[in-house]
Coordinates of C-alpha atoms in Angstrom, one line a residue:
X117 CA 128.5 4.4 85.9
X118 CA 127.7 4.3 89.5
X119 CA 124.0 3.4 90.0
X120 CA 121.9 4.7 92.9
X121 CA 118.7 3.2 94.3
X122 CA 115.5 5.1 93.5
X123 CA 113.1 6.3 95.9
X124 CA 110.7 3.5 95.0
X125 CA 113.6 1.1 96.1
X126 CA 114.2 2.9 99.3
X127 CA 110.6 3.3 100.4
X128 CA 109.8 -0.5 100.8
X129 CA 113.0 -0.7 102.9
X130 CA 111.9 2.1 104.9
X131 CA 108.5 0.9 105.3
X132 CA 109.7 -2.6 106.4
X133 CA 112.1 -1.1 108.9
X134 CA 109.2 1.3 110.3
X135 CA 107.0 -1.8 110.8
X136 CA 109.7 -3.8 112.5
X137 CA 110.5 -0.9 114.7
X138 CA 107.0 -0.3 116.0
X139 CA 106.2 -4.1 116.2
X140 CA 109.3 -4.5 118.3
X141 CA 108.6 -1.5 120.5
X142 CA 105.2 -2.6 121.5
X143 CA 106.4 -6.3 121.8
X144 CA 109.3 -5.4 124.2
X145 CA 107.0 -3.0 126.2
X146 CA 104.4 -5.7 126.5
X147 CA 106.9 -8.3 127.7
X148 CA 108.6 -5.8 130.3
X149 CA 105.0 -4.8 131.5
X150 CA 104.3 -8.5 131.9
X151 CA 107.5 -8.9 134.0
X152 CA 106.6 -5.9 136.0
X153 CA 103.3 -7.5 137.0
X154 CA 104.9 -11.1 137.5
X155 CA 107.5 -9.6 139.8
X156 CA 105.1 -9.6 142.7
X157 CA 103.1 -12.7 141.6
X158 CA 106.2 -14.8 141.3
X159 CA 107.1 -14.1 144.9
X160 CA 103.4 -14.6 145.9
X161 CA 103.5 -18.1 144.1
X162 CA 106.9 -19.0 145.5
X163 CA 108.7 -19.0 142.3
X164 CA 111.3 -16.6 143.5
X165 CA 112.5 -14.7 146.6
X166 CA 111.7 -11.2 147.6
X167 CA 115.0 -9.6 146.6
X168 CA 114.6 -11.1 143.0
X169 CA 111.1 -9.8 143.0
X170 CA 112.0 -6.3 143.8
X171 CA 115.0 -6.5 141.3
X172 CA 112.6 -7.4 138.5
X173 CA 110.2 -4.8 139.6
X174 CA 112.9 -2.1 139.7
X175 CA 114.6 -3.1 136.3
X176 CA 111.3 -3.5 134.5
X177 CA 110.1 0.0 135.8
X178 CA 113.3 1.6 134.4
X179 CA 112.9 -0.2 131.0
X180 CA 109.4 1.0 130.8
X181 CA 110.3 4.6 131.3
X182 CA 112.7 4.2 128.4
X183 CA 110.1 2.4 126.2
X184 CA 107.5 5.2 127.2
X185 CA 109.9 7.9 126.2
X186 CA 110.6 6.2 122.9
X187 CA 106.9 5.9 122.2
X188 CA 106.5 9.6 122.8
X189 CA 109.5 10.4 120.4
X190 CA 108.0 8.0 117.9
X191 CA 104.5 9.6 117.6
X192 CA 105.7 12.0 114.9
X193 CA 107.2 9.1 112.8
X194 CA 104.3 7.0 113.2
X195 CA 102.0 9.7 112.1
X196 CA 103.9 10.0 108.8
X197 CA 104.5 6.3 108.2
X198 CA 102.9 4.3 105.4
X199 CA 101.0 2.1 107.9
X200 CA 99.8 5.2 109.9
X201 CA 96.9 3.6 111.7
X202 CA 98.8 0.4 112.9
X203 CA 101.9 2.4 114.0
X204 CA 99.9 4.8 115.8
X205 CA 98.0 2.1 117.7
X206 CA 101.3 0.3 118.6
X207 CA 102.7 3.6 119.8
X208 CA 99.7 4.6 121.9
X209 CA 99.7 1.0 123.5
X210 CA 103.3 1.4 124.2
X211 CA 102.7 4.9 125.9
X212 CA 99.7 3.5 127.8
X213 CA 101.4 0.3 129.1
X214 CA 104.5 2.1 130.1
X215 CA 102.4 5.0 131.7
X216 CA 100.2 2.5 133.7
X217 CA 103.2 0.7 135.1
X218 CA 105.4 3.7 135.9
X219 CA 102.3 5.3 137.5
X220 CA 101.9 2.3 139.8
X221 CA 105.7 2.4 140.7
X222 CA 105.5 6.1 141.4
X223 CA 102.3 5.8 143.6
X224 CA 104.1 3.2 145.8
X225 CA 107.1 5.3 145.9
X226 CA 105.1 8.2 147.1
X227 CA 103.6 6.0 149.8
X228 CA 107.2 5.3 150.9
X229 CA 107.9 9.0 151.0
X230 CA 104.8 10.1 152.7
X231 CA 104.4 7.4 155.5
X232 CA 106.4 6.9 158.7
X233 CA 108.7 3.8 158.9
X234 CA 106.2 1.6 160.6
X235 CA 105.0 -1.9 160.0
X236 CA 102.3 -2.0 162.8
X237 CA 99.5 0.2 164.1
X238 CA 97.5 -0.1 167.4
X239 CA 94.5 2.0 168.7
X240 CA 96.0 1.5 172.3
X241 CA 99.8 2.2 172.3
X242 CA 100.1 1.8 175.9
X243 CA 98.4 -1.6 176.3
X244 CA 98.1 -2.8 172.8
X245 CA 96.1 -6.1 172.1
X246 CA 98.3 -9.1 172.0
X247 CA 98.4 -11.8 169.5
X248 CA 97.7 -15.4 170.6
X249 CA 96.1 -17.7 168.2
X250 CA 98.2 -16.2 165.3
X251 CA 101.6 -16.8 167.1
X252 CA 102.3 -20.1 165.4
X253 CA 101.4 -18.6 162.0
X254 CA 104.0 -15.8 162.7
X255 CA 106.7 -18.1 163.8
X256 CA 108.9 -17.7 160.9
X257 CA 108.0 -14.1 160.2
X258 CA 110.9 -11.5 160.3
X259 CA 108.8 -9.1 162.2
X260 CA 108.3 -10.3 165.8
X261 CA 104.7 -10.4 167.3
X262 CA 105.5 -8.1 170.2
X263 CA 104.6 -4.4 170.0
X264 CA 107.5 -2.1 169.1
X265 CA 107.1 0.0 172.2
X266 CA 107.4 3.8 172.6
X267 CA 109.3 4.6 169.5
X268 CA 106.6 3.1 167.4
X269 CA 103.9 4.7 169.6
X270 CA 105.6 8.2 168.9
X271 CA 105.7 7.6 165.2
X272 CA 102.1 6.5 164.9
X273 CA 100.7 9.4 167.0
X274 CA 102.6 12.0 165.0
X275 CA 101.3 10.5 161.6
X276 CA 98.0 9.1 162.6
X277 CA 96.6 10.9 165.5
X278 CA 93.1 9.8 164.7
X279 CA 93.8 6.2 165.3
X280 CA 92.8 5.8 169.0
X281 CA 90.6 3.5 171.2
X282 CA 86.9 4.1 170.5
X283 CA 83.8 3.5 172.6
X284 CA 80.9 2.2 170.9
X285 CA 77.5 2.9 172.2
X286 CA 76.4 -0.8 171.6
X287 CA 76.5 -3.9 173.6
X288 CA 79.6 -6.3 173.3
X289 CA 77.6 -9.1 171.6
X290 CA 76.5 -6.9 168.8
X291 CA 79.8 -5.4 168.2
X292 CA 81.5 -8.7 168.2
X293 CA 79.0 -10.3 165.7
X294 CA 79.4 -7.2 163.5
X295 CA 83.2 -7.4 163.6
X296 CA 83.4 -11.0 162.8
X297 CA 80.9 -10.3 160.0
X298 CA 83.0 -7.5 158.6
X299 CA 86.2 -9.8 158.7
X300 CA 84.3 -12.3 156.6
X301 CA 83.0 -9.7 154.2
X302 CA 86.6 -8.4 153.6
X303 CA 87.9 -12.0 152.8
X304 CA 90.3 -12.1 155.8
X305 CA 91.2 -15.4 157.4
X306 CA 89.7 -15.7 160.9
X307 CA 92.2 -17.2 163.0
X308 CA 90.4 -17.0 166.4
X309 CA 87.1 -15.5 167.9
X310 CA 86.3 -15.7 171.5
X311 CA 83.2 -13.7 172.7
X312 CA 84.0 -14.3 176.4
X313 CA 87.5 -12.9 176.2
X314 CA 86.5 -10.3 173.5
X315 CA 89.5 -11.2 171.3
X316 CA 89.2 -11.8 167.5
X317 CA 92.2 -12.5 165.4
X318 CA 92.6 -12.6 161.6
X319 CA 95.1 -12.5 158.7
X320 CA 94.7 -10.6 155.4
X321 CA 96.8 -11.6 152.5
X322 CA 97.5 -8.8 150.3
X323 CA 97.1 -9.1 146.4
X324 CA 100.1 -8.9 144.1
X325 CA 103.1 -9.8 146.4
X326 CA 100.9 -11.8 148.9
X327 CA 102.3 -10.2 152.0
X328 CA 100.3 -11.3 155.0
X329 CA 99.3 -8.8 157.8
X330 CA 97.8 -10.0 161.2
X331 CA 95.1 -8.2 163.0
X332 CA 94.0 -8.6 166.6
X333 CA 90.7 -6.9 168.0
X334 CA 89.9 -6.5 171.6
X335 CA 86.4 -5.9 173.0
X336 CA 85.8 -4.7 176.5
X337 CA 82.2 -4.3 178.0
X338 CA 81.5 -0.9 179.7
X339 CA 78.0 -0.5 181.1
X340 CA 76.2 -1.6 177.9
X341 CA 78.9 0.1 175.7
X342 CA 81.9 -1.6 174.1
X343 CA 85.5 -0.5 174.3
X344 CA 87.1 -1.3 170.9
X345 CA 90.8 -1.7 170.2
X346 CA 92.4 -3.0 167.2
X347 CA 96.1 -3.7 166.2
X348 CA 97.4 -4.5 162.8
X349 CA 101.0 -5.8 162.1
X350 CA 102.9 -6.9 159.0
X351 CA 104.8 -10.2 159.0
X352 CA 107.5 -8.8 156.6
X353 CA 109.1 -5.3 155.8
X354 CA 110.3 -2.4 157.7
X355 CA 107.6 -0.1 156.4
X356 CA 104.1 -1.0 155.4
X357 CA 103.6 2.1 153.2
X358 CA 100.6 3.0 155.4
X359 CA 98.8 -0.1 154.7
X360 CA 98.1 -1.1 158.4
X361 CA 97.0 2.5 159.2
X362 CA 94.4 2.4 156.4
X363 CA 93.3 -1.0 157.3
X364 CA 92.5 0.1 160.9
X365 CA 90.9 3.5 159.8
X366 CA 88.7 1.8 157.3
X367 CA 87.6 -1.2 159.4
X368 CA 86.7 1.1 162.3
X369 CA 84.7 3.5 159.9
X370 CA 82.8 0.6 158.4
X371 CA 82.1 -1.0 161.7
X372 CA 80.5 2.3 162.9
X373 CA 78.5 2.6 159.8
X374 CA 77.2 -1.0 160.0
X375 CA 76.3 -0.7 163.6
X376 CA 74.4 2.4 163.1
X377 CA 72.4 0.9 160.2

Protein backbone atom coordinates (compact mmCIF):
# COMPACT_ATOMS: atom_id res chain seq x y z
CA UNK A 1 0.00 0.00 0.00
CA UNK A 2 1.40 3.38 -1.02
CA UNK A 3 2.00 5.66 1.90
CA UNK A 4 1.64 9.41 1.82
CA UNK A 5 3.12 12.04 4.07
CA UNK A 6 0.72 13.57 6.51
CA UNK A 7 0.13 17.30 6.81
CA UNK A 8 2.13 17.27 10.04
CA UNK A 9 5.07 15.82 8.08
CA UNK A 10 4.77 18.40 5.31
CA UNK A 11 4.39 21.49 7.50
CA UNK A 12 7.85 21.28 9.08
CA UNK A 13 9.38 21.03 5.61
CA UNK A 14 7.31 23.94 4.33
CA UNK A 15 8.23 25.95 7.40
CA UNK A 16 11.92 25.18 6.95
CA UNK A 17 11.79 26.20 3.29
CA UNK A 18 9.91 29.38 4.18
CA UNK A 19 12.53 30.32 6.77
CA UNK A 20 15.34 29.60 4.30
CA UNK A 21 13.63 31.63 1.57
CA UNK A 22 13.07 34.78 3.61
CA UNK A 23 16.52 34.62 5.21
CA UNK A 24 18.11 34.19 1.77
CA UNK A 25 16.05 37.05 0.33
CA UNK A 26 17.12 39.57 2.97
CA UNK A 27 20.69 38.25 2.92
CA UNK A 28 21.09 38.66 -0.83
CA UNK A 29 19.37 42.05 -0.71
CA UNK A 30 21.68 43.31 2.04
CA UNK A 31 24.77 42.00 0.22
CA UNK A 32 23.69 43.60 -3.06
CA UNK A 33 22.89 46.90 -1.32
CA UNK A 34 26.38 46.79 0.19
CA UNK A 35 27.92 46.39 -3.27
CA UNK A 36 25.71 49.23 -4.52
CA UNK A 37 27.23 51.52 -1.89
CA UNK A 38 30.76 50.16 -2.31
CA UNK A 39 30.67 50.74 -6.07
CA UNK A 40 31.43 54.41 -5.49
CA UNK A 41 33.63 54.06 -2.43
CA UNK A 42 35.70 51.39 -4.18
CA UNK A 43 36.56 53.92 -6.89
CA UNK A 44 37.07 56.63 -4.28
CA UNK A 45 39.54 54.43 -2.38
CA UNK A 46 41.36 53.29 -5.52
CA UNK A 47 40.22 49.66 -5.30
CA UNK A 48 38.84 49.61 -8.86
CA UNK A 49 38.46 51.88 -11.87
CA UNK A 50 35.53 54.05 -12.86
CA UNK A 51 34.18 51.65 -15.49
CA UNK A 52 34.16 48.84 -12.92
CA UNK A 53 32.45 51.09 -10.40
CA UNK A 54 29.67 51.97 -12.83
CA UNK A 55 29.30 48.30 -13.82
CA UNK A 56 28.87 47.25 -10.17
CA UNK A 57 26.47 50.14 -9.59
CA UNK A 58 24.33 49.26 -12.61
CA UNK A 59 24.20 45.50 -11.96
CA UNK A 60 23.46 45.90 -8.25
CA UNK A 61 20.67 48.39 -9.05
CA UNK A 62 19.03 45.91 -11.44
CA UNK A 63 19.35 43.10 -8.88
CA UNK A 64 17.82 45.26 -6.16
CA UNK A 65 14.83 45.96 -8.39
CA UNK A 66 14.32 42.19 -8.72
CA UNK A 67 14.69 41.65 -4.96
CA UNK A 68 12.30 44.51 -4.25
CA UNK A 69 9.66 42.98 -6.52
CA UNK A 70 10.25 39.59 -4.88
CA UNK A 71 9.74 41.22 -1.49
CA UNK A 72 6.45 42.77 -2.54
CA UNK A 73 5.22 39.47 -3.95
CA UNK A 74 6.28 37.68 -0.76
CA UNK A 75 4.26 39.84 1.62
CA UNK A 76 1.20 37.60 1.38
CA UNK A 77 3.22 34.46 2.10
CA UNK A 78 5.12 36.12 4.95
CA UNK A 79 1.86 37.18 6.56
CA UNK A 80 0.56 33.58 6.48
CA UNK A 81 3.78 31.83 7.47
CA UNK A 82 4.40 30.13 10.81
CA UNK A 83 7.15 32.65 11.73
CA UNK A 84 5.01 35.57 10.65
CA UNK A 85 6.77 38.30 12.65
CA UNK A 86 10.28 37.39 11.56
CA UNK A 87 9.36 36.83 7.93
CA UNK A 88 7.44 40.11 7.67
CA UNK A 89 10.44 41.90 9.18
CA UNK A 90 12.77 40.33 6.61
CA UNK A 91 10.35 41.22 3.82
CA UNK A 92 9.92 44.84 4.86
CA UNK A 93 13.70 45.21 5.24
CA UNK A 94 14.13 43.79 1.74
CA UNK A 95 11.66 46.29 0.32
CA UNK A 96 13.20 49.18 2.27
CA UNK A 97 16.79 48.41 1.23
CA UNK A 98 15.83 47.85 -2.39
CA UNK A 99 13.60 50.91 -2.51
CA UNK A 100 16.25 53.19 -1.00
CA UNK A 101 19.01 52.09 -3.38
CA UNK A 102 16.76 52.17 -6.43
CA UNK A 103 15.49 55.59 -5.35
CA UNK A 104 19.07 56.89 -5.28
CA UNK A 105 19.73 55.45 -8.74
CA UNK A 106 16.51 56.97 -10.12
CA UNK A 107 17.36 60.35 -8.58
CA UNK A 108 20.72 60.49 -10.35
CA UNK A 109 19.16 59.27 -13.59
CA UNK A 110 16.68 62.13 -13.30
CA UNK A 111 19.60 64.53 -12.88
CA UNK A 112 21.10 63.18 -16.11
CA UNK A 113 17.80 63.73 -17.92
CA UNK A 114 17.07 67.17 -16.44
CA UNK A 115 20.48 68.83 -16.78
CA UNK A 116 22.45 69.92 -19.85
CA UNK A 117 25.56 68.03 -20.91
CA UNK A 118 27.97 70.32 -19.05
CA UNK A 119 30.84 69.82 -16.65
CA UNK A 120 31.63 73.46 -15.91
CA UNK A 121 29.84 76.67 -14.96
CA UNK A 122 31.00 80.29 -14.95
CA UNK A 123 29.25 83.49 -13.96
CA UNK A 124 31.25 85.26 -16.67
CA UNK A 125 31.06 83.25 -19.88
CA UNK A 126 32.85 85.86 -22.01
CA UNK A 127 35.89 86.29 -19.78
CA UNK A 128 35.73 83.39 -17.30
CA UNK A 129 38.12 83.32 -14.32
CA UNK A 130 41.16 81.20 -15.19
CA UNK A 131 42.78 78.50 -13.09
CA UNK A 132 46.39 78.99 -12.07
CA UNK A 133 47.46 77.38 -8.80
CA UNK A 134 45.23 74.38 -9.50
CA UNK A 135 46.71 73.65 -12.93
CA UNK A 136 49.25 71.16 -11.56
CA UNK A 137 46.49 69.35 -9.66
CA UNK A 138 44.52 69.00 -12.89
CA UNK A 139 47.50 67.79 -14.93
CA UNK A 140 46.10 64.26 -15.34
CA UNK A 141 42.43 65.25 -15.43
CA UNK A 142 40.48 64.15 -18.54
CA UNK A 143 38.73 67.54 -18.66
CA UNK A 144 41.16 70.34 -19.63
CA UNK A 145 41.36 73.47 -17.44
CA UNK A 146 40.46 75.83 -20.29
CA UNK A 147 36.91 77.12 -20.63
CA UNK A 148 34.75 75.32 -23.20
CA UNK A 149 33.85 78.45 -25.14
CA UNK A 150 30.63 79.52 -26.83
CA UNK A 151 28.94 76.07 -26.96
CA UNK A 152 29.28 75.77 -23.18
CA UNK A 153 28.13 79.35 -22.66
CA UNK A 154 24.99 78.80 -24.74
CA UNK A 155 24.04 75.61 -22.89
CA UNK A 156 24.59 77.28 -19.53
CA UNK A 157 22.62 80.41 -20.35
CA UNK A 158 19.69 78.32 -21.55
CA UNK A 159 19.65 76.10 -18.45
CA UNK A 160 20.89 78.48 -15.73
CA UNK A 161 20.16 82.08 -16.75
CA UNK A 162 20.45 83.20 -13.11
CA UNK A 163 24.17 82.35 -12.92
CA UNK A 164 25.75 85.68 -13.84
CA UNK A 165 28.29 88.14 -12.49
CA UNK A 166 27.09 89.85 -9.33
CA UNK A 167 28.08 93.20 -7.84
CA UNK A 168 28.24 93.18 -4.05
CA UNK A 169 27.84 96.48 -2.14
CA UNK A 170 30.79 95.67 0.10
CA UNK A 171 34.53 96.39 -0.10
CA UNK A 172 36.80 93.79 -1.64
CA UNK A 173 38.55 92.92 1.63
CA UNK A 174 35.31 92.02 3.35
CA UNK A 175 34.11 89.92 0.42
CA UNK A 176 37.50 88.20 0.18
CA UNK A 177 37.54 87.31 3.88
CA UNK A 178 33.97 86.02 3.80
CA UNK A 179 34.59 83.95 0.66
CA UNK A 180 37.67 82.30 2.19
CA UNK A 181 35.74 81.65 5.40
CA UNK A 182 32.87 80.11 3.46
CA UNK A 183 35.27 77.83 1.58
CA UNK A 184 36.67 76.61 4.90
CA UNK A 185 33.20 76.07 6.34
CA UNK A 186 32.32 73.90 3.35
CA UNK A 187 35.39 71.73 3.84
CA UNK A 188 36.92 72.59 0.47
CA UNK A 189 40.70 72.44 0.03
CA UNK A 190 42.01 75.98 -0.43
CA UNK A 191 44.67 75.87 -3.13
CA UNK A 192 45.44 79.59 -3.33
CA UNK A 193 44.15 82.92 -2.11
CA UNK A 194 45.59 86.30 -3.10
CA UNK A 195 43.83 89.45 -1.98
CA UNK A 196 45.87 91.68 -4.29
CA UNK A 197 44.89 89.79 -7.45
CA UNK A 198 41.47 88.94 -6.04
CA UNK A 199 41.86 85.29 -7.06
CA UNK A 200 40.82 82.39 -4.81
CA UNK A 201 41.15 78.75 -5.91
CA UNK A 202 39.82 75.68 -4.14
CA UNK A 203 38.82 72.05 -4.68
CA UNK A 204 35.81 70.15 -3.42
CA UNK A 205 35.98 66.37 -3.18
CA UNK A 206 32.52 64.90 -3.52
CA UNK A 207 31.38 62.08 -1.25
CA UNK A 208 30.80 58.51 -2.45
CA UNK A 209 32.76 58.43 -5.73
CA UNK A 210 35.21 61.08 -4.57
CA UNK A 211 35.08 63.13 -7.77
CA UNK A 212 37.05 66.38 -7.51
CA UNK A 213 35.70 69.68 -8.82
CA UNK A 214 37.79 72.84 -8.92
CA UNK A 215 36.62 76.36 -8.18
CA UNK A 216 38.14 79.74 -8.98
CA UNK A 217 36.74 83.02 -7.66
CA UNK A 218 37.65 86.46 -9.01
CA UNK A 219 37.08 89.67 -7.06
CA UNK A 220 37.44 93.12 -8.61
CA UNK A 221 37.08 96.39 -6.69
CA UNK A 222 34.60 98.89 -8.09
CA UNK A 223 34.26 102.16 -6.14
CA UNK A 224 33.74 100.53 -2.76
CA UNK A 225 31.81 97.64 -4.25
CA UNK A 226 33.08 94.25 -5.41
CA UNK A 227 32.46 92.54 -8.74
CA UNK A 228 32.19 88.83 -7.98
CA UNK A 229 32.74 86.04 -10.49
CA UNK A 230 32.97 82.31 -9.87
CA UNK A 231 33.77 79.32 -12.03
CA UNK A 232 33.42 75.64 -11.13
CA UNK A 233 34.68 72.75 -13.26
CA UNK A 234 34.76 68.97 -12.86
CA UNK A 235 38.01 67.11 -13.49
CA UNK A 236 36.27 64.06 -14.93
CA UNK A 237 32.98 63.32 -16.67
CA UNK A 238 31.10 64.71 -19.63
CA UNK A 239 28.17 65.78 -17.48
CA UNK A 240 28.20 66.94 -13.87
CA UNK A 241 24.47 66.27 -13.29
CA UNK A 242 24.03 69.93 -12.36
CA UNK A 243 26.50 69.75 -9.46
CA UNK A 244 28.65 72.70 -10.57
CA UNK A 245 25.63 74.93 -11.13
CA UNK A 246 24.19 74.12 -7.71
CA UNK A 247 27.59 74.72 -6.13
CA UNK A 248 27.88 78.20 -7.63
CA UNK A 249 24.26 79.10 -6.88
CA UNK A 250 24.47 78.00 -3.24
CA UNK A 251 27.86 79.59 -2.65
CA UNK A 252 26.72 82.96 -3.96
CA UNK A 253 23.47 82.77 -2.00
CA UNK A 254 25.31 81.96 1.23
CA UNK A 255 27.90 84.65 0.55
CA UNK A 256 25.19 87.28 0.16
CA UNK A 257 23.48 86.10 3.34
CA UNK A 258 26.68 86.13 5.40
CA UNK A 259 27.70 89.55 4.13
CA UNK A 260 24.31 91.04 4.99
CA UNK A 261 24.39 89.75 8.59
